[in-house]
Coordinates of C-alpha atoms and ligand atoms in Angstrom, one line a residue:
M1 CA -222.0 -182.3 111.2
N2 CA -224.5 -181.7 108.5
L3 CA -223.5 -181.5 104.7
H4 CA -225.2 -180.5 101.8
T5 CA -224.0 -182.4 98.9
A6 CA -225.4 -182.9 95.4
K7 CA -227.2 -185.6 96.3
G8 CA -229.1 -184.1 99.6
T9 CA -228.2 -183.6 103.0
L10 CA -225.9 -186.0 105.0
T11 CA -225.6 -186.3 108.6
E12 CA -222.4 -188.2 108.4
T13 CA -219.3 -187.1 106.6
R14 CA -219.2 -190.2 104.6
E15 CA -221.5 -191.3 101.9
T16 CA -221.8 -195.0 100.7
L17 CA -222.4 -195.5 96.9
P18 CA -223.0 -198.5 94.7
L19 CA -220.0 -200.2 93.8
D20 CA -221.0 -199.9 89.9
S21 CA -221.0 -196.2 90.3
L22 CA -217.2 -195.5 90.2
A23 CA -217.4 -194.1 86.8
E24 CA -219.7 -191.3 88.2
V25 CA -217.5 -190.2 91.0
D26 CA -214.3 -188.1 90.8
T27 CA -211.5 -189.6 93.0
V28 CA -211.0 -186.1 94.6
A29 CA -213.3 -183.1 94.4
L30 CA -213.9 -179.8 95.9
D31 CA -217.6 -179.7 97.2
D32 CA -218.3 -176.1 97.1
Q33 CA -221.9 -176.5 98.8
S34 CA -220.5 -178.0 102.0
D35 CA -217.0 -176.4 101.7
T36 CA -215.3 -179.9 102.0
L37 CA -212.8 -181.9 100.2
A38 CA -214.6 -185.0 98.8
I39 CA -212.5 -188.0 98.3
I40 CA -213.0 -191.7 97.5
D41 CA -211.6 -193.5 100.6
Q42 CA -209.4 -196.0 99.1
T43 CA -208.7 -197.9 102.0
K44 CA -212.4 -199.4 101.8
L45 CA -212.0 -200.6 98.2
P46 CA -212.8 -203.0 96.6
A47 CA -215.4 -203.8 99.3
T48 CA -217.1 -200.5 99.7
L49 CA -217.3 -197.3 97.5
E50 CA -217.4 -194.6 100.0
V51 CA -217.0 -190.9 99.6
E52 CA -215.5 -189.1 102.6
Y53 CA -216.1 -185.2 103.1
L54 CA -213.1 -183.7 104.9
S55 CA -213.3 -180.1 106.3
S56 CA -210.2 -179.5 108.2
R57 CA -206.5 -179.6 107.2
D58 CA -206.0 -182.3 109.9
E59 CA -208.4 -184.5 108.3
A60 CA -206.9 -183.8 104.9
Y61 CA -203.3 -184.5 106.2
R62 CA -204.3 -187.8 107.8
A63 CA -206.4 -189.0 104.6
I64 CA -203.2 -188.4 102.6
K65 CA -200.9 -190.2 105.2
R66 CA -203.1 -193.1 105.4
L67 CA -203.5 -193.5 101.8
E68 CA -207.3 -192.9 101.8
V69 CA -206.4 -190.6 98.9
R70 CA -203.3 -191.7 97.1
G71 CA -201.5 -191.6 93.7
A72 CA -199.1 -188.5 93.0
P73 CA -201.7 -186.6 91.0
A74 CA -204.5 -187.2 93.3
I75 CA -202.7 -186.2 96.4
G76 CA -201.5 -183.0 94.5
V77 CA -205.3 -182.1 93.8
A78 CA -206.2 -183.0 97.3
A79 CA -203.6 -180.8 99.0
A80 CA -204.4 -177.9 96.7
I81 CA -208.1 -178.1 97.5
A82 CA -207.3 -178.6 101.4
L83 CA -205.2 -175.6 101.4
Y84 CA -207.8 -173.5 99.8
L85 CA -210.5 -174.8 102.3
D86 CA -208.2 -174.1 105.3
V87 CA -207.5 -170.4 104.2
H88 CA -211.0 -169.8 103.3
S89 CA -212.3 -171.0 106.7
Y90 CA -209.5 -169.2 108.5
W91 CA -210.3 -165.9 106.7
E92 CA -214.1 -166.2 107.4
H93 CA -213.3 -166.9 111.2
L94 CA -211.1 -164.0 111.3
S95 CA -213.2 -161.5 109.6
S96 CA -216.1 -162.2 111.9
T97 CA -214.1 -161.6 115.2
D98 CA -213.2 -158.7 117.2
S99 CA -209.6 -159.2 116.2
A100 CA -210.4 -158.8 112.5
P101 CA -207.6 -156.9 110.8
V102 CA -208.4 -153.3 110.2
T103 CA -206.2 -152.8 107.0
D104 CA -205.6 -155.1 104.0
A105 CA -201.9 -155.0 104.9
E106 CA -202.6 -156.6 108.3
G107 CA -205.1 -158.8 106.8
W108 CA -202.4 -160.0 104.0
E109 CA -199.7 -160.5 106.8
R110 CA -202.1 -162.9 108.6
L111 CA -203.4 -164.6 105.7
S112 CA -199.9 -165.2 104.2
A113 CA -198.8 -166.7 107.5
R114 CA -201.6 -169.1 107.6
L115 CA -201.0 -170.0 104.0
T116 CA -197.4 -171.0 104.5
E117 CA -198.0 -172.8 107.8
T118 CA -200.7 -175.1 106.3
A119 CA -198.8 -175.6 103.0
T120 CA -195.8 -176.7 105.2
Y121 CA -198.0 -179.0 107.1
L122 CA -199.8 -180.6 104.3
D123 CA -196.6 -180.9 102.2
S124 CA -195.1 -183.0 105.2
S125 CA -197.6 -185.7 104.8
R126 CA -195.8 -187.8 102.2
P127 CA -192.2 -187.2 101.0
T128 CA -191.8 -188.8 97.5
A129 CA -194.4 -187.7 95.2
V130 CA -193.5 -184.4 94.0
N131 CA -197.0 -183.3 92.8
L132 CA -197.9 -182.6 96.5
S133 CA -195.2 -179.8 96.8
W134 CA -195.8 -178.8 93.1
A135 CA -199.6 -178.2 93.8
L136 CA -198.9 -176.3 97.1
H137 CA -196.2 -174.2 95.5
R138 CA -198.6 -173.2 92.7
M139 CA -201.3 -172.1 95.2
G140 CA -198.7 -170.1 97.0
A141 CA -197.6 -168.5 93.8
R142 CA -201.3 -167.6 93.1
A143 CA -201.7 -165.9 96.3
A144 CA -198.4 -164.0 95.9
A145 CA -199.6 -162.8 92.4
S146 CA -202.9 -161.7 93.8
R147 CA -201.2 -159.7 96.5
H148 CA -198.7 -158.2 94.1
A149 CA -201.7 -157.2 91.9
G150 CA -203.1 -155.1 94.8
D151 CA -206.1 -157.5 95.5
T152 CA -207.7 -157.6 98.8
P153 CA -207.2 -160.7 101.0
A154 CA -210.9 -161.8 100.4
A155 CA -210.2 -161.5 96.7
A156 CA -206.9 -163.7 97.2
V157 CA -209.1 -166.4 98.9
Q158 CA -211.3 -166.5 95.7
A159 CA -208.2 -166.7 93.6
L160 CA -207.1 -169.7 95.7
H161 CA -210.5 -171.3 95.0
D162 CA -210.0 -170.9 91.4
E163 CA -206.5 -172.3 91.2
A164 CA -207.5 -175.4 93.2
V165 CA -210.3 -176.0 90.6
A166 CA -207.9 -175.2 87.7
I167 CA -205.3 -177.8 89.1
R168 CA -208.2 -180.3 89.3
N169 CA -209.4 -179.6 85.8
E170 CA -205.9 -179.6 84.5
D171 CA -205.4 -183.1 85.8
V172 CA -208.2 -184.5 83.8
R173 CA -207.0 -182.8 80.5
V174 CA -203.3 -183.8 81.3
C175 CA -204.5 -187.5 81.8
R176 CA -206.3 -187.6 78.5
A177 CA -203.4 -186.1 76.7
I178 CA -201.0 -188.8 78.3
G179 CA -203.6 -191.2 77.1
E180 CA -203.4 -190.3 73.6
H181 CA -199.6 -190.3 73.5
G182 CA -199.5 -193.7 75.2
L183 CA -202.1 -195.1 73.0
S184 CA -199.6 -194.4 70.0
L185 CA -197.3 -197.0 71.6
L186 CA -199.8 -199.7 71.7
H187 CA -201.6 -202.1 69.2
D188 CA -205.0 -203.7 69.3
G189 CA -204.9 -206.9 71.2
D190 CA -201.7 -206.1 73.3
G191 CA -201.0 -207.5 76.7
I192 CA -200.1 -204.8 79.2
L193 CA -198.6 -205.2 82.5
T194 CA -199.0 -202.6 85.2
H195 CA -197.9 -202.2 88.8
C196 CA -199.4 -200.5 91.7
N197 CA -202.3 -198.2 90.7
A198 CA -201.6 -195.5 88.4
G199 CA -205.3 -195.4 87.3
R200 CA -208.1 -193.2 87.7
L201 CA -208.1 -193.6 91.5
A202 CA -204.7 -192.1 91.4
T203 CA -205.8 -189.0 89.5
V204 CA -209.2 -187.2 89.2
R205 CA -210.1 -189.4 86.3
Y206 CA -208.5 -191.7 83.6
G207 CA -205.1 -192.2 85.4
T208 CA -201.9 -192.1 83.8
A209 CA -200.8 -195.5 83.1
T210 CA -204.2 -196.5 82.5
A211 CA -205.3 -193.6 80.3
P212 CA -204.2 -195.2 77.0
I213 CA -206.1 -198.2 77.9
Y214 CA -209.3 -196.3 78.6
L215 CA -209.1 -194.2 75.6
G216 CA -208.3 -197.2 73.4
A217 CA -211.4 -198.9 74.9
E218 CA -213.5 -196.0 74.2
R219 CA -212.4 -196.4 70.4
G220 CA -213.2 -200.3 70.3
M221 CA -209.7 -201.5 71.0
T222 CA -209.1 -204.5 73.3
F223 CA -206.2 -204.9 75.7
H224 CA -205.4 -207.7 78.1
V225 CA -204.2 -206.2 81.3
W226 CA -202.2 -207.9 83.9
C227 CA -202.2 -206.2 87.3
D228 CA -199.2 -207.0 89.7
E229 CA -200.7 -207.4 93.3
T230 CA -198.4 -204.8 94.5
R231 CA -197.2 -205.8 98.0
P232 CA -197.4 -204.8 100.7
L233 CA -200.6 -202.3 100.3
L234 CA -202.2 -204.2 97.3
Q235 CA -203.0 -201.1 95.3
G236 CA -202.7 -203.5 92.1
A237 CA -205.1 -206.2 93.5
R238 CA -207.6 -203.8 95.3
L239 CA -207.6 -200.9 93.2
T240 CA -206.3 -201.4 89.7
A241 CA -208.2 -204.8 89.2
F242 CA -211.3 -203.0 90.7
E243 CA -211.4 -200.0 88.4
L244 CA -210.4 -201.7 85.3
M245 CA -212.9 -204.4 85.8
A246 CA -215.6 -201.7 86.6
S247 CA -214.8 -200.4 83.1
G248 CA -215.2 -203.7 81.3
I249 CA -211.5 -204.0 80.6
D250 CA -210.1 -207.5 80.5
T251 CA -208.1 -208.0 83.6
C252 CA -206.0 -210.7 85.2
L253 CA -204.4 -210.4 88.6
E254 CA -201.0 -211.8 89.4
C255 CA -198.6 -211.7 92.5
D256 CA -195.6 -209.3 92.0
N257 CA -192.9 -212.4 92.0
M258 CA -194.8 -213.8 88.9
S259 CA -194.0 -211.0 86.4
A260 CA -190.8 -212.5 85.0
S261 CA -192.5 -215.7 84.5
L262 CA -195.4 -214.0 82.7
M263 CA -192.9 -212.1 80.5
S264 CA -191.4 -215.4 79.3
T265 CA -194.6 -216.5 77.9
D266 CA -194.9 -213.5 75.2
R267 CA -198.1 -212.4 76.6
I268 CA -196.8 -208.9 77.6
Q269 CA -196.0 -206.5 74.7
A270 CA -195.6 -203.4 77.0
V271 CA -195.3 -202.4 80.7
F272 CA -197.1 -199.2 81.6
V273 CA -196.4 -197.6 85.0
G274 CA -197.0 -194.3 86.7
C275 CA -194.5 -192.5 88.8
D276 CA -194.1 -190.2 91.8
R277 CA -191.1 -188.3 90.9
V278 CA -188.9 -188.3 87.6
A279 CA -185.3 -186.9 88.1
A280 CA -183.9 -184.6 85.2
N281 CA -181.9 -187.7 84.0
G282 CA -185.0 -189.8 83.6
D283 CA -184.5 -191.9 86.8
A284 CA -188.0 -192.6 88.1
A285 CA -189.4 -193.2 91.4
N286 CA -192.6 -195.3 91.5
K287 CA -194.2 -197.8 93.8
I288 CA -191.8 -200.4 95.2
G289 CA -191.2 -203.4 93.0
T290 CA -191.2 -201.3 89.7
S291 CA -187.3 -201.5 89.4
L292 CA -187.5 -205.3 89.6
L293 CA -190.3 -205.4 87.1
A294 CA -188.1 -203.1 84.8
L295 CA -185.1 -205.5 85.3
A296 CA -187.2 -208.5 84.1
A297 CA -188.6 -206.5 81.3
A298 CA -185.1 -205.8 80.0
R299 CA -184.3 -209.4 80.1
H300 CA -187.2 -210.2 78.2
H301 CA -187.1 -207.4 75.7
V302 CA -190.6 -205.8 76.8
P303 CA -190.6 -202.0 76.8
V304 CA -191.4 -200.2 79.8
Y305 CA -193.0 -196.9 79.5
V306 CA -193.3 -194.4 82.5
C307 CA -196.4 -192.2 82.3
A308 CA -195.6 -188.7 84.0
P309 CA -197.5 -185.6 83.8
T310 CA -194.9 -182.8 83.8
S311 CA -196.0 -182.0 87.3
T312 CA -194.1 -185.2 88.3
I313 CA -190.9 -184.3 86.9
D314 CA -188.7 -182.7 89.1
R315 CA -185.8 -181.0 87.1
A316 CA -184.2 -179.9 90.5
C317 CA -183.4 -183.4 91.2
A318 CA -180.4 -184.3 89.1
T319 CA -180.6 -188.3 89.5
G320 CA -182.8 -190.9 91.4
H321 CA -180.2 -190.7 94.1
D322 CA -181.6 -187.4 95.1
I323 CA -185.3 -188.7 95.5
R324 CA -186.3 -188.9 99.1
I325 CA -188.0 -192.6 99.5
E326 CA -190.8 -192.7 102.0
Q327 CA -190.5 -195.6 104.6
R328 CA -193.9 -196.9 106.0
A329 CA -194.8 -198.8 109.3
P330 CA -193.5 -202.4 109.6
E331 CA -197.0 -203.4 110.3
E332 CA -198.1 -202.9 106.7
V333 CA -196.0 -206.1 106.0
T334 CA -196.3 -208.2 109.1
E335 CA -200.3 -207.7 110.0
L336 CA -202.3 -205.5 107.7
W337 CA -203.9 -208.3 105.3
Y338 CA -203.9 -211.2 107.9
E339 CA -206.4 -212.4 110.4
R340 CA -203.3 -213.1 112.8
R341 CA -200.0 -211.5 112.6
M342 CA -197.8 -213.5 110.1
A343 CA -194.2 -212.6 111.1
P344 CA -192.4 -213.3 114.3
E345 CA -193.1 -210.6 116.9
S346 CA -190.3 -208.0 116.9
V347 CA -188.8 -209.0 113.6
R348 CA -187.0 -206.1 111.8
V349 CA -188.9 -205.0 108.7
Y350 CA -187.6 -203.3 105.5
N351 CA -190.7 -201.1 104.0
P352 CA -189.7 -198.4 101.6
A353 CA -192.8 -197.4 99.7
F354 CA -191.0 -196.7 96.4
D355 CA -188.0 -197.7 94.4
V356 CA -186.1 -195.9 91.7
T357 CA -185.9 -197.3 88.2
D358 CA -182.8 -196.3 86.4
A359 CA -183.4 -194.3 83.2
D360 CA -181.6 -197.0 81.0
L361 CA -184.5 -199.4 81.7
I362 CA -187.1 -197.1 80.6
A363 CA -188.1 -197.1 76.8
G364 CA -190.1 -193.8 77.1
I365 CA -191.4 -191.3 79.5
V366 CA -194.8 -190.6 78.4
T367 CA -196.1 -187.0 79.3
E368 CA -198.9 -184.7 78.2
F369 CA -196.6 -183.0 75.7
G370 CA -195.4 -186.3 73.9
V371 CA -193.1 -189.1 74.7
A372 CA -189.5 -188.5 75.9
R373 CA -187.1 -190.8 74.7
P374 CA -183.5 -191.6 75.9
P375 CA -181.3 -189.6 76.3
Y376 CA -183.6 -188.0 79.0
T377 CA -181.8 -185.1 80.1
E378 CA -182.1 -183.6 76.5
S379 CA -185.6 -185.0 75.8
L380 CA -187.2 -183.8 79.2
A381 CA -185.6 -180.5 78.6
A382 CA -187.4 -180.5 75.3
I383 CA -190.7 -181.5 76.8
F384 CA -190.4 -178.4 79.1
Q385 CA -189.6 -176.2 76.2
R386 CA -192.8 -177.4 74.4
K387 CA -194.8 -176.9 77.6
E388 CA -193.6 -173.3 77.9
T389 CA -194.4 -172.5 74.3
V390 CA -197.9 -174.0 74.7
E391 CA -198.6 -172.0 78.0
R392 CA -197.3 -168.8 76.4
N393 CA -199.8 -169.3 73.7
K394 CA -202.5 -170.5 76.2
V395 CA -203.1 -173.6 74.0
H396 CA -204.4 -176.8 75.8
P397 CA -202.0 -179.8 75.4
E398 CA -204.3 -182.0 73.5
Ligands
MRU1 O1 -198.2 -195.1 97.8 P1 -199.1 -194.8 96.6 O2 -200.2 -195.7 96.5 O3 -199.6 -193.5 96.7 O4 -198.3 -195.0 95.3 C1 -198.8 -194.8 94.0 C2 -197.9 -195.0 93.0 O5 -196.7 -195.3 93.0 C3 -198.3 -194.6 91.5 O6 -197.6 -195.5 90.6 C4 -197.9 -193.2 91.4 O7 -198.3 -192.3 92.4 C5 -198.4 -192.7 90.0 S1 -200.1 -192.4 90.1 C6 -200.6 -191.7 88.6

């Protein structure tokens, strides 16, 4: 397939970029010229910085499932763009065939059915990060509003384009606002421990847990960041270490089981992590190992801050027990990073992708509308009230 990108014509659906150009590339983007979803393929990092251009819903589903694009906000944005592209190409194809609907009502029936089918399919790619269903639901609501307003199906396709772009743009604004609120919890020279990758590679830009670090660095502050390796998929070692170093942040890598020892040396002033779903009571699901980190932090009196856009807070989940945890393939543990399989053949493997950190181990939940403090049932409700007020007055959260 030939694609036309900002950089010219490609004969492949992949483009390799210099490793030091990370800051110039969005993790997830809609490429309007080629009608593709452009993602950084994170399975190739840190060896190669490769942008992949995806044009079908199957490609998008596979990229999310295989963690080519990953991190709660990034998969939400990717799914919204993939849904728009699918409905757009479906509508173009339908309009150009003999079976084209003759009335808008017929067109709407077919378009709505396709939208629901594709949204359900994309939503099934990963179960834990609520941003995925949040973004797809928002796209569906935009289409429904368009229908309700009496638009033609063609106008609704354009509205879906604009909604996907809005979700993407909002992600950048929201992460910056989380950065501002998170920065108010830090001091120049602090040691910060982070787990997995809640960085720019997990969002469009800035990240959530890393946003305070990037914003502080822009303002001349220095932080010493410790990255947990994050077994079994090594998001900390491969992605967080890579992106922080690319931005000139002082970074040190450690294995997951070294965190308690590190905290006992007084070199960690705060733990900053992202999350995939926060329950109404403040329990937070994040990458496996986060709860262990929080337990060690409690013992060493280090505050744990969970950075969460409001799109990651699921008020329909009463507690962490209601959060579905993704189980992944055993080979990620036994084979993936080894030249030869390192565990006995047919050994049983336990490989949950996430765990739940109890709310009482979390010092604050940093959202784009401020820092929620315990008790979270009340403080998160107040955050949503603030959000509604801001949205009613159409003021951005910064
Ligand atoms: O399995 P992953 O790599 O998608 O897991 C990602 C995380 O656990 C992140 O911490 C979380 O999604 C927050 S990203 C801002």
